[in-house]
CSV table of C-alpha atoms and ligand atoms in Angstrom, one decimal:
chain,number,residue,atom,x,y,z
F,23,MET,CA,-11.3,48.5,-57.2
F,24,ILE,CA,-9.9,45.2,-58.1
F,25,THR,CA,-6.6,46.0,-56.3
F,26,LYS,CA,-8.4,46.9,-53.1
F,27,ILE,CA,-10.2,43.6,-53.0
F,28,LYS,CA,-6.9,41.8,-53.4
F,29,THR,CA,-5.3,43.7,-50.5
F,30,LYS,CA,-8.2,43.0,-48.2
F,31,ARG,CA,-8.0,39.3,-49.0
F,32,ARG,CA,-4.3,39.1,-48.3
F,33,GLU,CA,-4.8,40.8,-44.9
F,34,LYS,CA,-7.4,38.2,-44.0
F,35,GLN,CA,-5.3,35.2,-44.9
F,36,THR,CA,-2.0,36.2,-43.2
F,37,PRO,CA,-2.3,36.7,-39.4
F,38,GLY,CA,-0.5,39.6,-37.9
F,39,LEU,CA,2.2,39.3,-35.1
F,40,LYS,CA,-0.4,40.0,-32.4
F,41,GLU,CA,-2.6,37.2,-33.7
F,42,ILE,CA,0.4,34.8,-33.8
F,43,ALA,CA,1.2,35.5,-30.2
F,44,ALA,CA,-2.4,35.3,-29.1
F,45,GLU,CA,-3.0,31.9,-30.7
F,46,PRO,CA,-1.1,29.7,-28.2
F,47,GLU,CA,-2.9,31.7,-25.4
F,48,ALA,CA,-6.2,30.9,-27.0
F,49,ILE,CA,-5.3,27.2,-27.5
F,50,LEU,CA,-4.3,26.9,-23.8
F,51,ALA,CA,-7.4,28.7,-22.6
F,52,SER,CA,-9.7,26.2,-24.5
F,53,LEU,CA,-7.5,23.1,-23.9
F,54,GLY,CA,-9.5,20.4,-22.2
F,55,ASP,CA,-12.6,22.6,-22.3
F,56,HIS,CA,-14.4,22.7,-19.0
F,57,ILE,CA,-13.5,19.1,-18.0
F,58,MET,CA,-9.7,19.2,-17.6
F,59,ALA,CA,-8.0,22.0,-15.7
F,60,VAL,CA,-4.7,23.4,-17.0
F,61,VAL,CA,-2.6,25.8,-14.9
F,62,VAL,CA,0.9,27.2,-15.7
F,63,VAL,CA,3.1,28.7,-12.9
F,64,ASP,CA,6.4,30.5,-13.0
F,65,LYS,CA,9.5,29.3,-11.1
F,66,ASN,CA,8.1,30.7,-7.8
F,67,GLY,CA,4.8,28.9,-8.2
F,68,GLY,CA,2.9,32.1,-9.2
F,69,ILE,CA,0.0,31.5,-11.6
F,70,THR,CA,0.7,32.8,-15.1
F,71,ARG,CA,-2.0,31.0,-17.2
F,72,VAL,CA,-5.1,29.0,-16.7
F,73,ASN,CA,-7.6,27.4,-19.0
F,74,LYS,CA,-11.4,27.5,-18.9
F,75,GLY,CA,-11.5,24.1,-17.1
F,76,PHE,CA,-9.5,25.5,-14.2
F,77,GLU,CA,-12.1,28.3,-13.8
F,78,THR,CA,-15.0,25.9,-14.0
F,79,ILE,CA,-13.6,23.2,-11.7
F,80,THR,CA,-12.1,25.5,-9.0
F,81,GLY,CA,-14.6,28.4,-9.2
F,82,TRP,CA,-11.7,30.9,-9.5
F,83,GLN,CA,-11.8,33.5,-12.3
F,84,LYS,CA,-8.6,34.0,-14.1
F,85,LYS,CA,-8.2,37.7,-13.4
F,86,ALA,CA,-8.5,37.2,-9.7
F,87,ILE,CA,-5.7,34.7,-9.4
F,88,LEU,CA,-3.0,35.6,-12.0
F,89,GLY,CA,0.3,36.2,-10.2
F,90,LYS,CA,-0.9,34.5,-7.0
F,91,LEU,CA,0.7,31.4,-5.6
F,92,LEU,CA,-1.0,28.3,-6.9
F,93,VAL,CA,-0.5,26.5,-3.6
F,94,LYS,CA,-2.4,29.3,-1.8
F,95,VAL,CA,-5.2,29.5,-4.4
F,96,LEU,CA,-5.6,25.7,-4.6
F,97,PRO,CA,-5.0,24.1,-1.2
F,98,ARG,CA,-4.4,20.4,-1.3
F,99,GLU,CA,-5.5,17.7,1.3
F,100,ASP,CA,-4.3,14.1,1.5
F,101,GLU,CA,-6.5,11.0,1.7
F,102,ASN,CA,-7.1,11.6,5.4
F,103,ARG,CA,-8.1,15.2,4.7
F,104,ASN,CA,-4.9,16.7,6.2
F,105,ARG,CA,-3.6,19.8,4.5
F,106,VAL,CA,-0.5,19.0,2.5
F,107,PRO,CA,2.2,21.6,3.4
F,108,PHE,CA,3.9,23.6,0.6
F,109,LYS,CA,7.2,21.8,0.8
F,110,LYS,CA,5.6,18.4,0.5
F,111,ARG,CA,3.5,19.3,-2.6
F,112,ILE,CA,4.7,17.7,-5.9
F,113,LEU,CA,4.6,21.2,-7.4
F,114,SER,CA,7.3,22.6,-5.1
F,115,LYS,CA,9.4,19.5,-5.5
F,116,ILE,CA,9.3,19.9,-9.3
F,117,LEU,CA,10.0,23.7,-9.1
F,118,THR,CA,13.1,23.0,-6.9
F,119,GLY,CA,14.3,20.2,-9.2
F,120,LYS,CA,13.9,17.5,-6.5
F,121,ILE,CA,11.7,15.4,-8.9
F,122,LEU,CA,11.2,15.7,-12.6
F,123,THR,CA,7.5,14.9,-13.0
F,124,THR,CA,4.6,13.4,-11.2
F,125,PRO,CA,5.6,9.7,-10.5
F,126,SER,CA,4.1,7.8,-13.4
F,127,ARG,CA,1.4,5.2,-12.4
F,128,PRO,CA,-2.0,4.2,-13.8
F,129,VAL,CA,-4.9,6.6,-12.7
F,130,GLU,CA,-6.4,3.9,-10.4
F,131,LYS,CA,-3.1,3.6,-8.6
F,132,MET,CA,-2.6,7.3,-8.1
F,133,PRO,CA,-2.8,8.4,-4.4
F,134,VAL,CA,-6.1,10.0,-3.6
F,135,PHE,CA,-6.0,13.7,-2.7
F,136,TYR,CA,-8.4,16.6,-2.6
F,137,TYR,CA,-8.3,20.2,-3.9
F,138,ILE,CA,-10.3,22.9,-2.2
F,139,ARG,CA,-12.4,25.1,-4.4
F,140,LYS,CA,-13.0,28.9,-4.0
F,141,ASN,CA,-16.2,28.2,-2.1
F,142,LYS,CA,-14.2,25.9,0.3
F,143,SER,CA,-15.9,22.7,-0.9
F,144,ARG,CA,-13.4,19.9,-1.8
F,145,PHE,CA,-13.2,17.4,-4.7
F,146,PRO,CA,-11.0,14.4,-5.3
F,147,ALA,CA,-8.6,15.0,-8.2
F,148,ALA,CA,-6.1,13.2,-10.4
F,149,SER,CA,-3.2,15.4,-11.5
F,150,VAL,CA,0.0,15.4,-13.5
F,151,ILE,CA,2.6,18.1,-13.0
F,152,SER,CA,5.6,18.6,-15.3
F,153,PRO,CA,8.4,21.2,-15.3
F,154,VAL,CA,8.6,23.9,-18.0
F,155,VAL,CA,12.2,23.7,-19.1
F,156,PHE,CA,13.8,26.5,-21.1
F,157,ASN,CA,17.6,26.6,-21.9
F,158,ASN,CA,18.1,23.6,-19.6
F,159,LYS,CA,16.6,25.5,-16.7
F,160,THR,CA,13.2,24.9,-14.9
F,161,VAL,CA,11.4,28.2,-15.5
F,162,GLY,CA,8.0,27.0,-14.2
F,163,ALA,CA,5.6,24.1,-14.2
F,164,VAL,CA,2.4,23.1,-15.8
F,165,GLU,CA,-0.3,21.1,-14.0
F,166,VAL,CA,-3.2,19.2,-15.6
F,167,PHE,CA,-5.9,17.9,-13.3
F,168,TYR,CA,-9.5,16.8,-13.3
F,169,ASP,CA,-12.3,16.1,-10.8
F,170,ILE,CA,-12.6,12.4,-10.2
F,171,THR,CA,-15.7,12.5,-8.0
F,172,ARG,CA,-17.6,10.3,-10.5
F,173,GLU,CA,-14.8,7.7,-10.7
F,174,LYS,CA,-14.7,7.6,-6.9
F,175,GLU,CA,-18.5,7.0,-6.8
F,176,LEU,CA,-18.2,4.2,-9.3
F,177,GLU,CA,-15.4,2.6,-7.3
F,178,GLN,CA,-17.6,2.8,-4.2
F,179,THR,CA,-20.4,1.1,-6.1
F,180,ARG,CA,-18.0,-1.6,-7.2
F,181,GLN,CA,-16.8,-2.2,-3.7
F,182,ASP,CA,-20.4,-2.4,-2.4
F,183,PHE,CA,-21.2,-4.8,-5.1
F,184,LEU,CA,-18.2,-6.9,-4.2
F,185,SER,CA,-19.0,-7.2,-0.6
F,186,LEU,CA,-22.7,-8.0,-1.4
F,187,ALA,CA,-21.7,-10.6,-4.0
F,188,SER,CA,-19.2,-12.3,-1.7
F,189,HIS,CA,-21.8,-12.8,1.0
F,190,GLN,CA,-24.8,-13.5,-1.2
F,191,LEU,CA,-23.1,-16.0,-3.5
F,192,ARG,CA,-21.0,-17.8,-0.9
F,193,THR,CA,-23.7,-18.4,1.7
F,194,PRO,CA,-26.1,-20.5,-0.4
F,195,LEU,CA,-23.3,-22.5,-1.9
F,196,SER,CA,-21.9,-23.4,1.5
F,197,GLY,CA,-25.5,-24.3,2.6
F,198,THR,CA,-25.8,-26.6,-0.4
F,199,LYS,CA,-22.5,-28.3,0.4
F,200,TRP,CA,-23.6,-28.9,4.0
F,201,LEU,CA,-26.9,-30.4,2.8
F,202,ILE,CA,-25.2,-32.8,0.3
F,203,GLU,CA,-22.7,-33.9,2.9
F,204,THR,CA,-25.6,-34.7,5.3
F,205,MET,CA,-27.2,-36.9,2.7
F,206,GLN,CA,-23.8,-38.5,1.7
F,207,ARG,CA,-23.3,-39.5,5.4
F,208,LYS,CA,-26.7,-41.2,5.3
F,209,MET,CA,-28.0,-39.1,8.1
F,210,LEU,CA,-31.4,-38.9,6.4
F,211,GLY,CA,-31.7,-42.6,5.8
F,212,PRO,CA,-30.2,-45.2,3.4
F,213,VAL,CA,-28.8,-44.0,0.1
F,214,THR,CA,-28.7,-46.3,-3.0
F,215,GLU,CA,-25.5,-46.7,-5.0
F,216,ARG,CA,-27.1,-44.8,-7.9
F,217,GLN,CA,-28.2,-42.0,-5.6
F,218,LYS,CA,-24.7,-41.8,-4.1
F,219,GLU,CA,-23.2,-41.5,-7.6
F,220,TYR,CA,-25.5,-38.5,-8.2
F,221,LEU,CA,-24.8,-36.9,-4.8
F,222,ASP,CA,-21.1,-37.2,-5.5
F,223,GLN,CA,-21.5,-35.4,-8.8
F,224,ILE,CA,-23.7,-32.7,-7.3
F,225,TYR,CA,-21.0,-32.3,-4.6
F,226,ASP,CA,-18.2,-31.9,-7.2
F,227,LEU,CA,-20.3,-29.4,-9.3
F,228,ASN,CA,-21.0,-27.3,-6.1
F,229,GLU,CA,-17.3,-27.4,-5.2
F,230,ARG,CA,-16.4,-26.1,-8.7
F,231,MET,CA,-19.0,-23.3,-8.2
F,232,ILE,CA,-17.5,-22.4,-4.8
F,233,LYS,CA,-14.0,-22.2,-6.3
F,234,LEU,CA,-15.2,-20.2,-9.3
F,235,VAL,CA,-17.0,-17.6,-7.0
F,236,PHE,CA,-14.0,-17.5,-4.8
F,237,ASP,CA,-11.5,-17.0,-7.7
F,238,MET,CA,-13.7,-14.3,-9.3
F,239,LEU,CA,-14.1,-12.4,-6.1
F,240,HIS,CA,-10.3,-12.5,-5.6
F,241,VAL,CA,-9.7,-11.2,-9.1
F,242,LEU,CA,-12.2,-8.3,-8.5
F,243,GLN,CA,-10.6,-7.5,-5.2
F,244,PHE,CA,-7.0,-7.6,-6.5
F,245,GLU,CA,-7.9,-5.6,-9.7
F,246,SER,CA,-9.5,-2.9,-7.6
F,247,GLY,CA,-6.3,-2.7,-5.5
F,248,THR,CA,-8.2,-2.7,-2.3
F,249,ILE,CA,-6.2,-5.5,-0.7
F,250,MET,CA,-3.8,-4.4,2.0
F,251,VAL,CA,-0.4,-6.0,1.8
F,252,LYS,CA,1.0,-6.6,5.2
F,253,LYS,CA,4.7,-7.5,5.5
F,254,GLU,CA,5.7,-10.1,8.0
F,255,THR,CA,8.5,-12.6,8.6
F,256,VAL,CA,7.7,-15.9,6.9
F,257,SER,CA,9.5,-19.2,7.5
F,258,ILE,CA,9.7,-20.9,4.2
F,259,THR,CA,10.7,-24.2,5.9
F,260,ASP,CA,7.4,-24.1,7.8
F,261,LEU,CA,5.4,-22.9,4.8
F,262,TYR,CA,6.6,-25.8,2.6
F,263,LYS,CA,5.7,-28.3,5.4
F,264,GLU,CA,2.3,-26.7,5.7
F,265,LEU,CA,1.8,-26.9,1.9
F,266,ILE,CA,2.7,-30.6,1.9
F,267,THR,CA,0.2,-31.3,4.7
F,268,VAL,CA,-2.6,-29.5,2.9
F,269,MET,CA,-1.9,-30.9,-0.6
F,270,GLU,CA,-0.9,-34.4,0.3
F,271,PRO,CA,-4.4,-36.0,0.5
F,272,VAL,CA,-5.2,-34.6,-3.1
F,273,ALA,CA,-1.8,-35.8,-4.4
F,274,LYS,CA,-2.3,-39.3,-2.8
F,275,SER,CA,-5.8,-39.6,-4.3
F,276,LYS,CA,-4.2,-39.2,-7.7
F,277,GLY,CA,-1.2,-41.4,-7.0
F,278,ILE,CA,1.3,-38.5,-7.1
F,279,ILE,CA,4.3,-38.2,-4.7
F,280,LEU,CA,5.0,-34.8,-3.2
F,281,ARG,CA,8.7,-34.3,-2.4
F,282,ASN,CA,9.9,-31.5,-0.2
F,283,VAL,CA,13.6,-30.9,-0.8
F,284,LEU,CA,13.7,-28.2,1.8
F,285,LYS,CA,12.8,-30.7,4.6
F,286,ASN,CA,16.2,-31.0,6.1
F,287,HIS,CA,17.4,-27.6,5.0
F,288,LYS,CA,18.4,-24.8,7.4
F,289,THR,CA,15.6,-22.4,8.3
F,290,VAL,CA,14.9,-19.9,5.5
F,291,VAL,CA,12.9,-16.8,6.4
F,292,VAL,CA,11.7,-14.0,4.0
F,293,GLU,CA,10.1,-10.7,4.7
F,294,THR,CA,6.8,-10.7,2.7
F,295,ASN,CA,3.1,-11.3,3.0
F,296,ALA,CA,2.5,-14.9,4.2
F,297,MET,CA,-1.0,-15.3,2.8
F,298,MET,CA,0.0,-14.1,-0.7
F,299,LEU,CA,3.1,-16.2,-0.8
F,300,ARG,CA,1.2,-19.3,0.3
F,301,SER,CA,-1.6,-18.7,-2.3
F,302,ILE,CA,0.9,-18.5,-5.1
F,303,LEU,CA,2.9,-21.6,-4.1
F,304,GLU,CA,-0.4,-23.5,-3.5
F,305,CYS,CA,-1.5,-22.6,-7.0
F,306,PHE,CA,1.8,-24.0,-8.4
F,307,VAL,CA,1.5,-27.2,-6.4
F,308,SER,CA,-2.2,-27.7,-7.1
F,309,ASN,CA,-1.6,-27.3,-10.9
F,310,ALA,CA,1.5,-29.6,-10.8
F,311,ILE,CA,-0.7,-32.3,-9.2
F,312,THR,CA,-3.6,-31.7,-11.7
F,313,TYR,CA,-1.4,-31.8,-14.7
F,314,SER,CA,0.8,-34.8,-13.7
F,315,LYS,CA,0.1,-38.5,-14.2
F,316,SER,CA,-0.3,-41.2,-11.5
F,317,GLY,CA,3.1,-42.3,-10.2
F,318,GLN,CA,4.9,-39.1,-11.0
F,319,GLU,CA,6.7,-36.8,-8.6
F,320,VAL,CA,6.1,-33.2,-7.8
F,321,ILE,CA,9.2,-31.5,-6.3
F,322,LEU,CA,9.2,-28.4,-4.0
F,323,ASP,CA,12.5,-26.7,-3.8
F,324,MET,CA,14.3,-23.3,-3.7
F,325,LYS,CA,17.5,-21.5,-4.8
F,326,GLU,CA,19.2,-18.6,-3.0
F,327,GLU,CA,21.0,-15.8,-4.7
F,328,SER,CA,22.6,-12.8,-3.1
F,329,THR,CA,19.6,-10.5,-3.8
F,330,ALA,CA,16.7,-13.0,-4.1
F,331,PHE,CA,15.1,-16.3,-3.2
F,332,THR,CA,13.6,-18.3,-5.9
F,333,PHE,CA,11.0,-20.8,-4.8
F,334,PHE,CA,9.9,-23.4,-7.4
F,335,VAL,CA,7.6,-26.3,-8.0
F,336,LYS,CA,8.7,-28.9,-10.6
F,337,ASP,CA,6.6,-31.6,-12.2
F,338,LEU,CA,7.1,-34.2,-15.0
F,339,GLY,CA,3.5,-33.9,-16.3
F,340,ILE,CA,1.9,-32.8,-19.5
F,341,GLY,CA,3.9,-29.6,-20.0
F,342,ILE,CA,2.8,-26.5,-21.9
F,343,PRO,CA,3.0,-26.2,-25.7
F,344,LYS,CA,5.8,-23.7,-26.5
F,345,GLU,CA,3.6,-21.3,-28.5
F,346,GLU,CA,1.1,-21.1,-25.6
F,347,GLN,CA,3.5,-20.4,-22.8
F,348,LYS,CA,3.5,-16.6,-23.2
F,349,ARG,CA,-0.3,-16.5,-22.7
F,350,ILE,CA,-0.5,-18.9,-19.7
F,351,PHE,CA,-0.8,-16.1,-17.1
F,352,GLU,CA,-3.6,-14.3,-18.9
F,353,ARG,CA,-7.1,-14.2,-17.4
F,354,PHE,CA,-9.2,-17.4,-18.3
F,355,TYR,CA,-6.4,-18.7,-20.6
F,356,ARG,CA,-6.1,-22.5,-20.6
F,357,GLY,CA,-3.6,-24.7,-22.5
F,358,SER,CA,-5.0,-26.8,-25.3
F,359,ASN,CA,-3.6,-30.1,-23.7
F,360,ALA,CA,-4.9,-29.1,-20.3
F,361,LYS,CA,-8.4,-28.6,-21.6
F,362,ARG,CA,-8.3,-32.2,-22.9
F,363,ILE,CA,-7.4,-33.8,-19.6
F,364,LYS,CA,-9.4,-31.3,-17.3
F,365,PRO,CA,-12.2,-29.7,-19.3
F,366,ASP,CA,-13.6,-27.7,-16.3
F,367,GLY,CA,-10.6,-25.5,-15.1
F,368,THR,CA,-11.2,-21.8,-14.7
F,369,GLY,CA,-7.9,-20.4,-16.1
F,370,LEU,CA,-7.8,-18.0,-13.2
F,371,GLY,CA,-5.3,-19.6,-10.8
F,372,LEU,CA,-2.1,-18.4,-12.6
F,373,TYR,CA,-3.7,-15.0,-13.3
F,374,ILE,CA,-4.3,-14.5,-9.6
F,375,ALA,CA,-0.9,-15.9,-8.7
F,376,SER,CA,0.8,-13.4,-11.0
F,377,MET,CA,-1.3,-10.5,-9.6
F,378,LEU,CA,-0.3,-11.6,-6.1
F,379,ALA,CA,3.3,-11.8,-7.1
F,380,GLU,CA,3.2,-8.2,-8.4
F,381,LYS,CA,1.7,-7.1,-5.1
F,382,ILE,CA,4.6,-8.5,-3.1
F,383,GLY,CA,7.2,-7.3,-5.6
F,384,ALA,CA,8.0,-10.8,-6.8
F,385,GLU,CA,8.2,-12.3,-10.3
F,386,VAL,CA,6.7,-15.5,-11.7
F,387,LEU,CA,8.7,-17.4,-14.3
F,388,LEU,CA,8.0,-20.6,-16.2
F,389,GLU,CA,10.1,-23.4,-17.8
F,390,SER,CA,8.2,-26.1,-19.6
F,391,GLU,CA,8.3,-28.6,-22.4
F,392,GLU,CA,5.2,-30.3,-23.8
F,393,GLY,CA,5.0,-33.9,-22.7
F,394,LYS,CA,8.1,-33.6,-20.4
F,395,GLY,CA,6.9,-31.3,-17.5
F,396,SER,CA,6.9,-27.8,-16.1
F,397,THR,CA,8.7,-25.8,-13.4
F,398,PHE,CA,7.0,-22.7,-12.0
F,399,TYR,CA,9.3,-20.2,-10.3
F,400,LEU,CA,8.6,-17.4,-7.8
F,401,ARG,CA,11.5,-15.0,-7.5
F,402,VAL,CA,11.2,-12.9,-4.3
F,403,PRO,CA,13.8,-10.1,-3.8
F,404,LYS,CA,15.4,-10.1,-0.4
F,405,LYS,CA,14.7,-6.4,-0.2
F,406,MET,CA,11.1,-5.7,-1.0
F,407,VAL,CA,10.7,-3.0,-3.7
F,408,ASP,CA,6.9,-2.7,-3.6
F,409,LYS,CA,6.0,0.5,-1.8
F,410,ASN,CA,2.7,-1.1,-0.6
F,411,LEU,CA,4.7,-3.2,1.8
A,8,ADP,P1,-6.7,-23.9,-14.6
A,8,ADP,O1,-5.7,-24.9,-14.0
A,8,ADP,O2,-8.0,-23.8,-13.9
A,8,ADP,O3,-6.9,-24.1,-16.1
A,8,ADP,P2,-4.6,-21.9,-14.1
A,8,ADP,O4,-4.7,-20.5,-14.3
A,8,ADP,O5,-4.2,-22.4,-12.8
A,8,ADP,O6,-6.1,-22.4,-14.5
A,8,ADP,O7,-3.7,-22.5,-15.3
A,8,ADP,C1,-3.8,-22.0,-16.6
A,8,ADP,C2,-3.3,-23.0,-17.6
A,8,ADP,O8,-1.9,-23.1,-17.4
A,8,ADP,C3,-3.8,-24.4,-17.4
A,8,ADP,O9,-5.1,-24.5,-18.0
A,8,ADP,C4,-2.8,-25.2,-18.1
A,8,ADP,O10,-2.9,-25.1,-19.5
A,8,ADP,C5,-1.5,-24.4,-17.7
A,8,ADP,N1,-0.8,-25.0,-16.6
A,8,ADP,C6,-0.6,-24.5,-15.3
A,8,ADP,N2,0.1,-25.2,-14.6
A,8,ADP,C7,0.5,-26.3,-15.3
A,8,ADP,C8,1.4,-27.4,-15.1
A,8,ADP,N3,2.0,-27.6,-13.9
A,8,ADP,N4,1.6,-28.3,-16.1
A,8,ADP,C9,1.0,-28.0,-17.3
A,8,ADP,N5,0.2,-27.0,-17.6
A,8,ADP,C10,0.0,-26.1,-16.6
């Protein structure tokens, strides 16, 4: 009696060969539950295994599709709803060894594509495909994907909010600016010295608000990746001249001398996005003016190497404390010495500049010493590497 009980217990604790083989199958079937689809194919692209998520998301039952070609069971369409031919699908590139895995990029930067369900309806998906390698040979592939309909809806809501906010916030601020200017120009009658002082202050506060709204909208737009980057031929010689013309009045009002070293230089052209390049350099020049003292010089110059141009703006102003330099491109970060001389900055200018630089495949660099000055560099490769361009 006692022996029998012991035997039974042992049988229960040690799984048999069948159970050992079935376990990975069971794990795969439940992996990702009904949210994440997992499908394994052999080297010809025939389906060998799917999880429950695959069945739920695509509407196909496992037994109806085992052995069938995945590309036939699950047709793929690109962003413009065109069917992606078999050869162009990442799966076939992986099975033929042309690429090793889905190009790695954050989910929000993955190209949008659609899968077609059994009932012919479509859904946007995010997917990662990797080869199954055995004895150094690709014997198949495994794909993990999920339905991103909800994420797409949220993205749309974000876009709608952005365009609403940009109109709704900017219009009243521009209106206020116009009204203050009308009073400042004494178009509504005489203005006393004290009233003028107040009007000037209201004007400055309104200008700060306009800049803040503008910066925040820019940040939201760039972060959502909705800005199209158009490549064009930009003359740096002209761009520097333009920058000097735009920034000179502000510099003069602070007693700062802008020096364009490129003035008599041969014409330099670069293939990039003009608006983005201008915004980055404008941010550098504007900061150099803000954080310099009256009588100091701000220099605009450039260096040329075989593979890149480096544009730079050098000042002899307050500089940036060494321990703070690595945080200076973070959103809202402001240097401790900068806060003392300009309490109302946003800390968004350099963050936007570094995002723009990334968009055009360029790099932002800094050299600075507290109390001695700073140089901000923009290194633009001659051959653009950014695939957005
Ligand atoms: P803001 O100027 O509104 O603070 P930015 O993002 O343009 O925002 O700059 C972030 C911080 O970087 C500034 O607060 C300042 O501490 C530092 N900084 C930027 N440019 C300079 C400069 N030319 N000289 C000294 N500090 C600078």
